[in-house]
Amino acid sequence: MRTPEPRRRRAVRRAAVAAAAGAAIAGAAAFPAPAHALTPPGCGDHTDTSRALHRITGVDGLTGATVRIDDPRCGTWAEASGVADRRTGRPMPADPRVRVGSITKTFTAVTVLQLAAQGRVSLDAPVARYLPGLIDANGHDGRDVTVRSLLRHTSGLPDHMDSFQSTDEFRFRHFEPEELVRRALRLPDPGRGWHYSTTNYVVAGLIVEKVTGHRLEDETARRIIRPLGLRGTYWPGDETRIRGPHPRGYVRVERDGTVRRADSTEMNTTVAWAGGALISTPRDVNAFYGALLGGRLLPAGMLAEMERTVPTDPDRTWPGAAYGLGLIGTPLRCGGTWWGHAGDIDGFTTLAGVAPGGRRVSIAFNENPATQAAFDDELDLVQTGLCDHPGTETS
């Protein structure tokens, strides 16, 4: 099952159901899309990033992969490898429209923080102030859970995604947010340490709706999506198909000793809602994180709150990751910290971040990494994209 839950745990689950997950796709070929680049003198050719991208499909065997870099000085460079459709062999596009999973959490967090900046929400107020009685069950008390703890995953709320045994239980079903919360509260208490839970963001989305009187989808569109011109980004609601041209999404499965790729493109993502339902593109994701870290979406004080982190469990994220308010900070091997988020849902994996100086990288796969090696190469692709500075590529 791939859901918007912690990434390292998902990788372990995938490995358990894919006996040959480490093998490369038989006969897989790289189909690099033309690099879309603005190339001022000294901006280089991104050789190391291109090499790291093609390793994803050529060595790790994923179906398709893309990377996009937006650099304040050198402009945009993008490349793709592998295929968008295993049946037809259609090449992977360089700016695909995909499900971005938990990257949705940053959109929801920004909406909450904008309301906080307007004095309409207090980060340290209890959930019960806005949603009395919603989480008062099985030992949980809405008077003891703050808005900040929701966004930081320190609320102690279980993750409703853990209540499902298989994707088939939710893939084509509509869920109301309150139903997801009830499912979570029936699960064992995870304790008050850091615990990644999509339920936290479902509750945060409900707070937005209660405070504004509008749907979360409408608030994020009004506050973020339309002002930034994110034309490839939308909330699908109950639509199971992805609008417009898009790659197919695949999950590796093993049955009777045979490994195959199941097409998981169609899905009702109301199961993830405020924590994982958005559809977007690498271009839009880079524009969003660039605007956020560039101070265009939040006042400086609120952005600073967003970047106040707590340690995470590296087995549930990745080494060095620290979690803020819907934002993950990770040390860069070339110095400093990159800020962003990851998303993973059946058939699609995304990861995006911004380095000091404003360089942005967004990657997207149309098959979920199923081995530790593939997961490590995914992180390496982001690090390389952010640190493979123009003009410094090595052969």
JSON list of C-alpha atoms in Angstrom, two decimals, residues 84 247-251 262-265 346-348 366-367:
[
{"chain": "A", "resi": 84, "resn": "ALA", "atom": "CA", "xyz": [5.29, 7.48, -19.23]},
{"chain": "A", "resi": 247, "resn": "PRO", "atom": "CA", "xyz": [2.06, 9.54, -17.28]},
{"chain": "A", "resi": 248, "resn": "ARG", "atom": "CA", "xyz": [0.57, 6.31, -16.02]},
{"chain": "A", "resi": 249, "resn": "GLY", "atom": "CA", "xyz": [1.47, 5.47, -12.41]},
{"chain": "A", "resi": 250, "resn": "TYR", "atom": "CA", "xyz": [2.80, 2.03, -11.45]},
{"chain": "A", "resi": 251, "resn": "VAL", "atom": "CA", "xyz": [3.28, -0.07, -8.34]},
{"chain": "A", "resi": 262, "resn": "ALA", "atom": "CA", "xyz": [0.19, -2.75, -11.57]},
{"chain": "A", "resi": 263, "resn": "ASP", "atom": "CA", "xyz": [-1.29, 0.39, -13.11]},
{"chain": "A", "resi": 264, "resn": "SER", "atom": "CA", "xyz": [-2.52, 2.53, -10.21]},
{"chain": "A", "resi": 265, "resn": "THR", "atom": "CA", "xyz": [-3.13, 5.77, -12.08]},
{"chain": "A", "resi": 346, "resn": "ASP", "atom": "CA", "xyz": [0.30, 4.67, -5.24]},
{"chain": "A", "resi": 347, "resn": "GLY", "atom": "CA", "xyz": [2.03, 5.04, -8.62]},
{"chain": "A", "resi": 348, "resn": "PHE", "atom": "CA", "xyz": [3.72, 8.40, -8.04]},
{"chain": "A", "resi": 366, "resn": "ASN", "atom": "CA", "xyz": [5.70, 7.33, -12.07]},
{"chain": "A", "resi": 367, "resn": "GLU", "atom": "CA", "xyz": [6.69, 4.26, -10.08]}
]
